[in-house]
mmCIF file of C-alpha atoms in Angstrom:
data_model
loop_
_atom_site.group_PDB
_atom_site.id
_atom_site.type_symbol
_atom_site.label_atom_id
_atom_site.label_comp_id
_atom_site.label_asym_id
_atom_site.label_seq_id
_atom_site.Cartn_x
_atom_site.Cartn_y
_atom_site.Cartn_z
ATOM 1 C CA UNK A 16 14.866 -66.468 9.726
ATOM 2 C CA UNK A 17 12.981 -69.713 10.391
ATOM 3 C CA UNK A 18 9.953 -68.214 8.608
ATOM 4 C CA UNK A 19 11.945 -68.213 5.378
ATOM 5 C CA UNK A 20 12.677 -71.942 5.617
ATOM 6 C CA UNK A 21 9.385 -73.113 7.167
ATOM 7 C CA UNK A 22 6.746 -70.476 6.272
ATOM 8 C CA UNK A 23 3.865 -72.570 7.633
ATOM 9 C CA UNK A 24 3.465 -74.854 10.610
ATOM 10 C CA UNK A 25 5.131 -78.237 10.097
ATOM 11 C CA UNK A 26 6.945 -80.810 12.161
ATOM 12 C CA UNK A 27 10.216 -79.540 10.704
ATOM 13 C CA UNK A 28 9.462 -76.059 12.006
ATOM 14 C CA UNK A 29 8.385 -77.419 15.366
ATOM 15 C CA UNK A 30 11.498 -79.523 15.901
ATOM 16 C CA UNK A 31 13.725 -76.661 14.698
ATOM 17 C CA UNK A 32 12.358 -74.230 17.287
ATOM 18 C CA UNK A 33 11.627 -76.385 20.344
ATOM 19 C CA UNK A 34 15.350 -76.956 21.206
ATOM 20 C CA UNK A 35 15.852 -73.169 21.211
ATOM 21 C CA UNK A 36 12.819 -72.704 23.469
ATOM 22 C CA UNK A 37 14.151 -75.337 25.891
ATOM 23 C CA UNK A 38 17.531 -73.590 25.929
ATOM 24 C CA UNK A 39 15.847 -70.276 26.735
ATOM 25 C CA UNK A 40 13.949 -71.980 29.538
ATOM 26 C CA UNK A 41 17.007 -73.353 31.375
ATOM 27 C CA UNK A 42 19.671 -70.795 30.420
ATOM 28 C CA UNK A 43 18.895 -68.029 32.992
ATOM 29 C CA UNK A 44 18.683 -70.381 36.023
ATOM 30 C CA UNK A 45 21.930 -72.085 35.045
ATOM 31 C CA UNK A 46 24.039 -69.021 34.228
ATOM 32 C CA UNK A 47 22.829 -66.023 36.302
ATOM 33 C CA UNK A 48 22.999 -65.616 40.046
ATOM 34 C CA UNK A 49 22.058 -61.924 40.383
ATOM 35 C CA UNK A 50 18.615 -61.255 41.753
ATOM 36 C CA UNK A 51 17.840 -58.378 39.446
ATOM 37 C CA UNK A 52 19.532 -59.671 36.325
ATOM 38 C CA UNK A 53 18.665 -63.316 36.958
ATOM 39 C CA UNK A 54 15.046 -62.701 37.887
ATOM 40 C CA UNK A 55 14.541 -60.300 34.956
ATOM 41 C CA UNK A 56 16.209 -62.644 32.434
ATOM 42 C CA UNK A 57 14.242 -65.625 33.752
ATOM 43 C CA UNK A 58 10.972 -63.753 33.301
ATOM 44 C CA UNK A 59 11.689 -62.192 29.894
ATOM 45 C CA UNK A 60 13.707 -65.002 28.277
ATOM 46 C CA UNK A 61 12.918 -68.119 30.324
ATOM 47 C CA UNK A 62 9.180 -67.405 30.428
ATOM 48 C CA UNK A 63 7.906 -64.884 27.853
ATOM 49 C CA UNK A 64 10.329 -65.787 25.051
ATOM 50 C CA UNK A 65 10.014 -69.515 25.612
ATOM 51 C CA UNK A 66 6.227 -69.493 25.539
ATOM 52 C CA UNK A 67 6.066 -67.195 22.505
ATOM 53 C CA UNK A 68 8.520 -69.453 20.676
ATOM 54 C CA UNK A 69 6.363 -72.479 21.480
ATOM 55 C CA UNK A 70 3.358 -70.662 20.020
ATOM 56 C CA UNK A 71 5.414 -69.712 16.987
ATOM 57 C CA UNK A 72 6.514 -73.335 16.535
ATOM 58 C CA UNK A 73 2.846 -74.281 16.452
ATOM 59 C CA UNK A 74 2.047 -71.537 13.934
ATOM 60 C CA UNK A 75 0.321 -69.209 16.396
ATOM 61 C CA UNK A 76 1.078 -66.230 18.576
ATOM 62 C CA UNK A 77 2.389 -62.702 17.941
ATOM 63 C CA UNK A 78 5.621 -63.931 16.309
ATOM 64 C CA UNK A 79 3.705 -65.706 13.588
ATOM 65 C CA UNK A 80 2.897 -62.680 11.421
ATOM 66 C CA UNK A 81 2.372 -62.047 7.756
ATOM 67 C CA UNK A 82 4.615 -60.731 6.310
ATOM 68 C CA UNK A 83 7.318 -62.286 8.531
ATOM 69 C CA UNK A 84 9.043 -60.064 11.075
ATOM 70 C CA UNK A 85 12.614 -59.032 10.552
ATOM 71 C CA UNK A 86 15.195 -60.291 13.027
ATOM 72 C CA UNK A 87 15.216 -57.151 15.227
ATOM 73 C CA UNK A 88 11.431 -57.026 15.497
ATOM 74 C CA UNK A 89 11.260 -60.783 16.093
ATOM 75 C CA UNK A 90 13.752 -60.647 19.005
ATOM 76 C CA UNK A 91 12.112 -57.594 20.636
ATOM 77 C CA UNK A 92 8.622 -59.008 20.332
ATOM 78 C CA UNK A 93 9.768 -62.400 21.670
ATOM 79 C CA UNK A 94 11.686 -61.164 24.696
ATOM 80 C CA UNK A 95 9.776 -58.059 25.813
ATOM 81 C CA UNK A 96 6.111 -57.325 26.600
ATOM 82 C CA UNK A 97 5.763 -54.791 23.770
ATOM 83 C CA UNK A 98 3.660 -54.322 20.658
ATOM 84 C CA UNK A 99 4.606 -52.472 17.504
ATOM 85 C CA UNK A 100 2.505 -49.441 16.562
ATOM 86 C CA UNK A 101 1.734 -49.627 12.871
ATOM 87 C CA UNK A 102 -0.380 -47.434 10.676
ATOM 88 C CA UNK A 103 -1.750 -48.015 7.218
ATOM 89 C CA UNK A 104 -0.827 -45.513 4.514
ATOM 90 C CA UNK A 105 -3.885 -46.329 2.373
ATOM 91 C CA UNK A 106 -6.907 -44.738 4.030
ATOM 92 C CA UNK A 107 -10.082 -43.533 2.491
ATOM 93 C CA UNK A 108 -11.180 -39.956 3.024
ATOM 94 C CA UNK A 109 -14.064 -41.242 5.129
ATOM 95 C CA UNK A 110 -11.799 -43.224 7.423
ATOM 96 C CA UNK A 111 -9.481 -40.200 7.734
ATOM 97 C CA UNK A 112 -12.394 -37.973 8.727
ATOM 98 C CA UNK A 113 -13.587 -40.551 11.261
ATOM 99 C CA UNK A 114 -10.101 -40.779 12.705
ATOM 100 C CA UNK A 115 -9.792 -37.013 12.984
ATOM 101 C CA UNK A 116 -13.170 -36.803 14.677
ATOM 102 C CA UNK A 117 -12.230 -39.625 17.079
ATOM 103 C CA UNK A 118 -8.919 -37.849 17.829
ATOM 104 C CA UNK A 119 -10.746 -34.619 18.670
ATOM 105 C CA UNK A 120 -13.258 -36.410 20.910
ATOM 106 C CA UNK A 121 -10.733 -38.540 22.742
ATOM 107 C CA UNK A 122 -7.804 -36.120 22.988
ATOM 108 C CA UNK A 123 -8.797 -34.939 26.440
ATOM 109 C CA UNK A 124 -9.245 -38.492 27.761
ATOM 110 C CA UNK A 125 -5.928 -39.604 26.218
ATOM 111 C CA UNK A 126 -4.163 -36.617 27.784
ATOM 112 C CA UNK A 127 -5.833 -37.404 31.150
ATOM 113 C CA UNK A 128 -4.866 -41.105 30.979
ATOM 114 C CA UNK A 129 -1.285 -40.218 30.013
ATOM 115 C CA UNK A 130 -0.807 -37.919 32.952
ATOM 116 C CA UNK A 131 -2.728 -40.078 35.395
ATOM 117 C CA UNK A 132 -0.345 -42.951 34.502
ATOM 118 C CA UNK A 133 2.663 -40.666 35.128
ATOM 119 C CA UNK A 134 1.202 -39.550 38.442
ATOM 120 C CA UNK A 135 0.578 -43.202 39.389
ATOM 121 C CA UNK A 136 4.159 -44.181 38.579
ATOM 122 C CA UNK A 137 5.614 -41.230 40.477
ATOM 123 C CA UNK A 138 3.394 -42.033 43.450
ATOM 124 C CA UNK A 139 4.541 -45.650 43.481
ATOM 125 C CA UNK A 140 8.153 -44.530 43.216
ATOM 126 C CA UNK A 141 7.686 -42.202 46.169
ATOM 127 C CA UNK A 142 6.025 -45.007 48.186
ATOM 128 C CA UNK A 143 8.962 -47.329 47.414
ATOM 129 C CA UNK A 144 11.336 -44.745 48.883
ATOM 130 C CA UNK A 145 9.065 -44.427 51.914
ATOM 131 C CA UNK A 146 9.040 -48.214 52.364
ATOM 132 C CA UNK A 147 12.844 -48.294 52.260
ATOM 133 C CA UNK A 148 12.921 -45.750 55.084
ATOM 134 C CA UNK A 149 10.385 -47.772 57.092
ATOM 135 C CA UNK A 150 12.440 -50.960 56.711
ATOM 136 C CA UNK A 151 15.082 -49.436 59.015
ATOM 137 C CA UNK A 152 12.536 -49.737 61.839
ATOM 138 C CA UNK A 153 10.913 -53.019 60.829
ATOM 139 C CA UNK A 154 12.029 -54.579 64.133
ATOM 140 C CA UNK A 155 9.464 -52.344 65.809
ATOM 141 C CA UNK A 156 6.637 -53.329 63.471
ATOM 142 C CA UNK A 157 4.310 -56.295 63.543
ATOM 143 C CA UNK A 158 5.499 -59.033 61.119
ATOM 144 C CA UNK A 159 2.192 -58.860 59.187
ATOM 145 C CA UNK A 160 2.725 -55.119 58.591
ATOM 146 C CA UNK A 161 6.200 -55.885 57.228
ATOM 147 C CA UNK A 162 4.727 -58.613 55.009
ATOM 148 C CA UNK A 163 2.162 -56.143 53.676
ATOM 149 C CA UNK A 164 4.911 -53.623 52.872
ATOM 150 C CA UNK A 165 6.875 -56.349 51.058
ATOM 151 C CA UNK A 166 3.758 -57.317 49.074
ATOM 152 C CA UNK A 167 3.195 -53.716 47.969
ATOM 153 C CA UNK A 168 6.929 -53.363 47.286
ATOM 154 C CA UNK A 169 6.924 -56.324 44.916
ATOM 155 C CA UNK A 170 3.821 -55.034 43.091
ATOM 156 C CA UNK A 171 5.243 -51.484 42.680
ATOM 157 C CA UNK A 172 8.682 -52.787 41.622
ATOM 158 C CA UNK A 173 7.187 -55.129 39.006
ATOM 159 C CA UNK A 174 5.117 -52.393 37.378
ATOM 160 C CA UNK A 175 7.851 -49.741 37.417
ATOM 161 C CA UNK A 176 10.431 -52.234 36.182
ATOM 162 C CA UNK A 177 8.268 -53.279 33.218
ATOM 163 C CA UNK A 178 7.599 -49.629 32.313
ATOM 164 C CA UNK A 179 11.332 -48.829 32.559
ATOM 165 C CA UNK A 180 12.265 -51.807 30.333
ATOM 166 C CA UNK A 181 9.784 -50.645 27.686
ATOM 167 C CA UNK A 182 11.143 -47.085 27.810
ATOM 168 C CA UNK A 183 14.747 -48.353 27.436
ATOM 169 C CA UNK A 184 13.806 -50.544 24.440
ATOM 170 C CA UNK A 185 12.046 -47.592 22.767
ATOM 171 C CA UNK A 186 15.034 -45.288 23.392
ATOM 172 C CA UNK A 187 17.705 -47.734 22.235
ATOM 173 C CA UNK A 188 15.995 -49.020 19.088
ATOM 174 C CA UNK A 189 14.110 -45.806 18.218
ATOM 175 C CA UNK A 190 10.943 -47.707 17.414
ATOM 176 C CA UNK A 191 7.298 -46.923 17.959
ATOM 177 C CA UNK A 192 6.461 -49.432 20.650
ATOM 178 C CA UNK A 193 3.615 -49.815 23.059
ATOM 179 C CA UNK A 194 3.980 -51.567 26.394
ATOM 180 C CA UNK A 195 1.438 -54.260 27.108
ATOM 181 C CA UNK A 196 -0.505 -53.109 30.115
ATOM 182 C CA UNK A 197 1.243 -54.817 33.072
ATOM 183 C CA UNK A 198 -1.429 -54.191 35.736
ATOM 184 C CA UNK A 199 -4.965 -52.815 35.789
ATOM 185 C CA UNK A 200 -5.551 -51.455 39.292
ATOM 186 C CA UNK A 201 -5.524 -54.859 41.108
ATOM 187 C CA UNK A 202 -6.694 -53.148 44.308
ATOM 188 C CA UNK A 203 -10.059 -52.601 42.601
ATOM 189 C CA UNK A 204 -10.657 -56.293 41.946
ATOM 190 C CA UNK A 205 -14.111 -57.443 43.039
ATOM 191 C CA UNK A 206 -13.399 -61.180 42.854
ATOM 192 C CA UNK A 207 -10.625 -63.697 42.357
ATOM 193 C CA UNK A 208 -11.750 -64.094 38.762
ATOM 194 C CA UNK A 209 -11.495 -60.341 38.258
ATOM 195 C CA UNK A 210 -8.108 -60.159 40.049
ATOM 196 C CA UNK A 211 -6.338 -62.996 38.229
ATOM 197 C CA UNK A 212 -8.046 -62.663 34.876
ATOM 198 C CA UNK A 213 -8.303 -58.914 34.286
ATOM 199 C CA UNK A 214 -6.090 -57.036 36.717
ATOM 200 C CA UNK A 215 -2.984 -58.745 38.058
ATOM 201 C CA UNK A 216 0.106 -59.133 35.850
ATOM 202 C CA UNK A 217 -1.747 -59.059 32.558
ATOM 203 C CA UNK A 218 1.458 -59.802 30.653
ATOM 204 C CA UNK A 219 1.558 -63.281 32.226
ATOM 205 C CA UNK A 220 -2.212 -63.668 31.778
ATOM 206 C CA UNK A 221 -1.983 -62.821 28.072
ATOM 207 C CA UNK A 222 0.902 -65.285 27.691
ATOM 208 C CA UNK A 223 -0.699 -68.182 29.546
ATOM 209 C CA UNK A 224 -4.102 -67.890 27.880
ATOM 210 C CA UNK A 225 -2.976 -68.905 24.351
ATOM 211 C CA UNK A 226 -0.205 -71.290 25.494
ATOM 212 C CA UNK A 227 -2.025 -73.232 28.254
ATOM 213 C CA UNK A 228 -5.686 -72.351 28.770
ATOM 214 C CA UNK A 229 -6.954 -72.321 25.178
ATOM 215 C CA UNK A 230 -5.118 -75.548 24.052
ATOM 216 C CA UNK A 231 -6.191 -77.477 27.175
ATOM 217 C CA UNK A 232 -9.769 -76.287 26.829
ATOM 218 C CA UNK A 233 -9.976 -77.141 23.128
ATOM 219 C CA UNK A 234 -8.610 -80.604 23.851
ATOM 220 C CA UNK A 235 -10.787 -81.450 26.886
ATOM 221 C CA UNK A 236 -14.016 -80.040 25.532
ATOM 222 C CA UNK A 237 -14.170 -82.933 23.077
ATOM 223 C CA UNK A 238 -14.383 -85.511 25.870
ATOM 224 C CA UNK A 239 -16.344 -83.794 28.651
ATOM 225 C CA UNK A 240 -18.851 -81.085 29.431
ATOM 226 C CA UNK A 241 -17.652 -77.558 28.618
ATOM 227 C CA UNK A 242 -18.044 -76.399 32.219
ATOM 228 C CA UNK A 243 -15.776 -79.144 33.578
ATOM 229 C CA UNK A 244 -13.311 -78.604 30.729
ATOM 230 C CA UNK A 245 -13.076 -74.897 31.602
ATOM 231 C CA UNK A 246 -12.408 -75.721 35.241
ATOM 232 C CA UNK A 247 -9.604 -78.128 34.360
ATOM 233 C CA UNK A 248 -8.161 -75.588 31.887
ATOM 234 C CA UNK A 249 -8.080 -72.981 34.675
ATOM 235 C CA UNK A 250 -6.319 -75.394 37.015
ATOM 236 C CA UNK A 251 -3.802 -76.267 34.321
ATOM 237 C CA UNK A 252 -3.094 -72.577 33.803
ATOM 238 C CA UNK A 253 -2.516 -71.950 37.487
ATOM 239 C CA UNK A 254 -0.361 -75.093 37.670
ATOM 240 C CA UNK A 255 1.926 -73.902 34.855
ATOM 241 C CA UNK A 256 2.064 -70.421 36.408
ATOM 242 C CA UNK A 257 3.100 -71.950 39.716
ATOM 243 C CA UNK A 258 5.850 -74.024 38.112
ATOM 244 C CA UNK A 259 7.221 -70.984 36.271
ATOM 245 C CA UNK A 260 7.180 -68.910 39.475
ATOM 246 C CA UNK A 261 9.081 -71.727 41.236
ATOM 247 C CA UNK A 262 11.675 -71.447 38.450
ATOM 248 C CA UNK A 263 11.930 -67.665 38.927
ATOM 249 C CA UNK A 264 12.280 -68.121 42.697
ATOM 250 C CA UNK A 265 15.002 -70.731 42.182
ATOM 251 C CA UNK A 266 16.887 -68.308 39.911
ATOM 252 C CA UNK A 267 16.575 -65.571 42.518
ATOM 253 C CA UNK A 268 17.446 -67.547 45.632
ATOM 254 C CA UNK A 269 19.384 -70.630 44.369
ATOM 255 C CA UNK A 270 17.557 -72.802 46.897
ATOM 256 C CA UNK A 271 15.741 -76.067 46.479
ATOM 257 C CA UNK A 272 12.069 -75.436 45.607
ATOM 258 C CA UNK A 273 9.724 -76.298 48.453
ATOM 259 C CA UNK A 274 6.472 -76.201 46.477
ATOM 260 C CA UNK A 275 5.020 -73.378 48.541
ATOM 261 C CA UNK A 276 4.802 -70.972 45.591
ATOM 262 C CA UNK A 277 3.243 -73.709 43.445
ATOM 263 C CA UNK A 278 0.738 -74.414 46.257
ATOM 264 C CA UNK A 279 -0.138 -70.690 46.342
ATOM 265 C CA UNK A 280 -1.223 -70.755 42.726
ATOM 266 C CA UNK A 281 -2.986 -74.111 42.932
ATOM 267 C CA UNK A 282 -4.964 -72.886 45.999
ATOM 268 C CA UNK A 283 -5.927 -69.659 44.269
ATOM 269 C CA UNK A 284 -6.915 -71.541 41.120
ATOM 270 C CA UNK A 285 -9.086 -73.973 43.107
ATOM 271 C CA UNK A 286 -10.757 -71.150 45.013
ATOM 272 C CA UNK A 287 -11.339 -69.247 41.777
ATOM 273 C CA UNK A 288 -13.188 -72.267 40.375
ATOM 274 C CA UNK A 289 -15.200 -72.551 43.591
ATOM 275 C CA UNK A 290 -16.019 -68.848 43.351
ATOM 276 C CA UNK A 291 -17.290 -69.226 39.786
ATOM 277 C CA UNK A 292 -19.449 -72.166 40.864
ATOM 278 C CA UNK A 293 -20.961 -70.188 43.739
ATOM 279 C CA UNK A 294 -21.703 -67.245 41.405
ATOM 280 C CA UNK A 295 -23.570 -69.516 39.015
ATOM 281 C CA UNK A 296 -25.497 -71.266 41.770
ATOM 282 C CA UNK A 297 -26.827 -68.052 43.344
ATOM 283 C CA UNK A 298 -27.475 -66.590 39.857
ATOM 284 C CA UNK A 299 -26.799 -63.001 41.053
ATOM 285 C CA UNK A 300 -29.672 -63.122 43.534
ATOM 286 C CA UNK A 301 -27.537 -62.436 46.578
ATOM 287 C CA UNK A 302 -24.806 -60.212 45.118
ATOM 288 C CA UNK A 303 -22.441 -58.649 47.642
ATOM 289 C CA UNK A 304 -21.843 -54.902 47.701
ATOM 290 C CA UNK A 305 -18.784 -53.960 45.663
ATOM 291 C CA UNK A 306 -16.811 -52.710 48.647
ATOM 292 C CA UNK A 307 -17.401 -56.012 50.483
ATOM 293 C CA UNK A 308 -16.428 -58.158 47.499
ATOM 294 C CA UNK A 309 -13.242 -56.101 47.059
ATOM 295 C CA UNK A 310 -12.282 -56.566 50.669
ATOM 296 C CA UNK A 311 -12.919 -60.303 50.544
ATOM 297 C CA UNK A 312 -10.953 -60.824 47.310
ATOM 298 C CA UNK A 313 -7.947 -58.754 48.353
ATOM 299 C CA UNK A 314 -7.934 -60.207 51.857
ATOM 300 C CA UNK A 315 -7.861 -63.733 50.490
ATOM 301 C CA UNK A 316 -5.043 -63.016 48.029
ATOM 302 C CA UNK A 317 -2.992 -61.156 50.653
ATOM 303 C CA UNK A 318 -3.405 -63.788 53.345
ATOM 304 C CA UNK A 319 -2.489 -66.655 51.035
ATOM 305 C CA UNK A 320 0.445 -64.568 49.857
ATOM 306 C CA UNK A 321 1.590 -64.156 53.508
ATOM 307 C CA UNK A 322 1.202 -67.911 54.046
ATOM 308 C CA UNK A 323 2.718 -69.428 50.896
ATOM 309 C CA UNK A 324 4.302 -66.826 48.594
ATOM 310 C CA UNK A 325 6.397 -64.533 50.791
ATOM 311 C CA UNK A 326 8.034 -67.079 53.169
ATOM 312 C CA UNK A 327 10.236 -68.773 50.495
ATOM 313 C CA UNK A 328 11.015 -65.308 49.060
ATOM 314 C CA UNK A 329 12.276 -64.084 52.415
ATOM 315 C CA UNK A 330 13.807 -67.425 53.443
ATOM 316 C CA UNK A 331 16.198 -67.128 50.526
ATOM 317 C CA UNK A 332 17.038 -63.570 51.676
ATOM 318 C CA UNK A 333 15.935 -62.075 48.395
ATOM 319 C CA UNK A 334 15.296 -58.765 50.190
ATOM 320 C CA UNK A 335 18.885 -58.615 51.478
ATOM 321 C CA UNK A 336 20.232 -59.668 48.090
ATOM 322 C CA UNK A 337 18.210 -56.990 46.325
ATOM 323 C CA UNK A 338 19.490 -54.359 48.770
ATOM 324 C CA UNK A 339 23.175 -55.303 48.366
ATOM 325 C CA UNK A 340 22.853 -55.326 44.576
ATOM 326 C CA UNK A 341 21.284 -51.866 44.689
ATOM 327 C CA UNK A 342 24.122 -50.628 46.929
ATOM 328 C CA UNK A 343 26.690 -52.121 44.510
ATOM 329 C CA UNK A 344 25.034 -50.316 41.618
ATOM 330 C CA UNK A 345 25.054 -47.000 43.499
ATOM 331 C CA UNK A 346 28.735 -47.506 44.305
ATOM 332 C CA UNK A 347 29.440 -47.884 40.579
ATOM 333 C CA UNK A 348 27.392 -44.791 39.695
ATOM 334 C CA UNK A 349 28.988 -42.615 42.365
ATOM 335 C CA UNK A 350 32.614 -43.753 42.259
ATOM 336 C CA UNK A 351 32.911 -45.833 39.078
ATOM 337 C CA UNK A 352 33.996 -48.896 41.050
ATOM 338 C CA UNK A 353 32.782 -52.428 40.403
ATOM 339 C CA UNK A 354 32.129 -54.056 43.779
ATOM 340 C CA UNK A 355 30.618 -57.462 44.281
ATOM 341 C CA UNK A 356 27.355 -57.363 46.266
ATOM 342 C CA UNK A 357 28.835 -60.184 48.402
ATOM 343 C CA UNK A 358 31.237 -57.643 49.916
ATOM 344 C CA UNK A 359 28.593 -55.042 50.707
ATOM 345 C CA UNK A 360 26.519 -54.850 53.867
ATOM 346 C CA UNK A 361 23.019 -53.491 53.391
ATOM 347 C CA UNK A 362 22.334 -50.746 55.979
ATOM 348 C CA UNK A 363 18.706 -51.874 56.246
ATOM 349 C CA UNK A 364 19.678 -55.332 57.445
ATOM 350 C CA UNK A 365 22.956 -54.628 59.244
#
């Protein structure tokens, strides 16, 4: 392991790891053409693993632990949004009693949260099946309704896919792992700041904060006012997020980037900064009712998604590609035959 040769941050450690991080960044787009395999690999390897390796090269992040991680733990923690559950064997009797008491008090809430999560996942799985049935009649629906279904479809698929990946990793490696919370009820967001910072795709948020936001903020705050430095750090974070999403979209569709996805994130970042400024200027004197603020935040995100995010996704026929790949997988499961998705016609788009 690199930790054995370069236990602390140094230029040798940095230059030893950065080429690997760059390779991870470009490898999925250059080698994979499948929507599911390519998009997943680009997210886990090209994005998460690359950014975590950069942090590790700088002596930070979850990979930089003491004692050093073994190879299996290092790879799993680098490539997947998981955390290892550890417990200390040396506990005082007082701490044991406190833990037992806490367990008794919280057992009902833990049980409730566990089953509510399962119910939520099953509900989203059912809705995905319902959406697939509705797609057969999308010619009779208003285009905005179809866009809304696609938006919900992407959200449900992302969450269920991340949960499935975590379950597979736990089953294969027989380790006590905990999935990083992927989403936190984004439909309950009361502002853009709440939506992007605390509810939507928290795995990406938790990755971008230490790799982009914190370094940019610590660098700029030396030369300008903290408020302006925070605004620029937010814009830098959304800019990097937009670039990485463009890379994922390129991997999925193999089409020249148009900048629409990047513009979506820059626009949302700029409006988030404007929102923060308005909040500070009114100083909570004219606070909107929660239901109104939720409607405004979600309406803005959805409308900008319709305008800038979904068009390149559909222009590259990612929906058709995903359908044909799913049909090819079902053909393999049912009949044991390997069929290229290129030779399959999706019944939803025939």
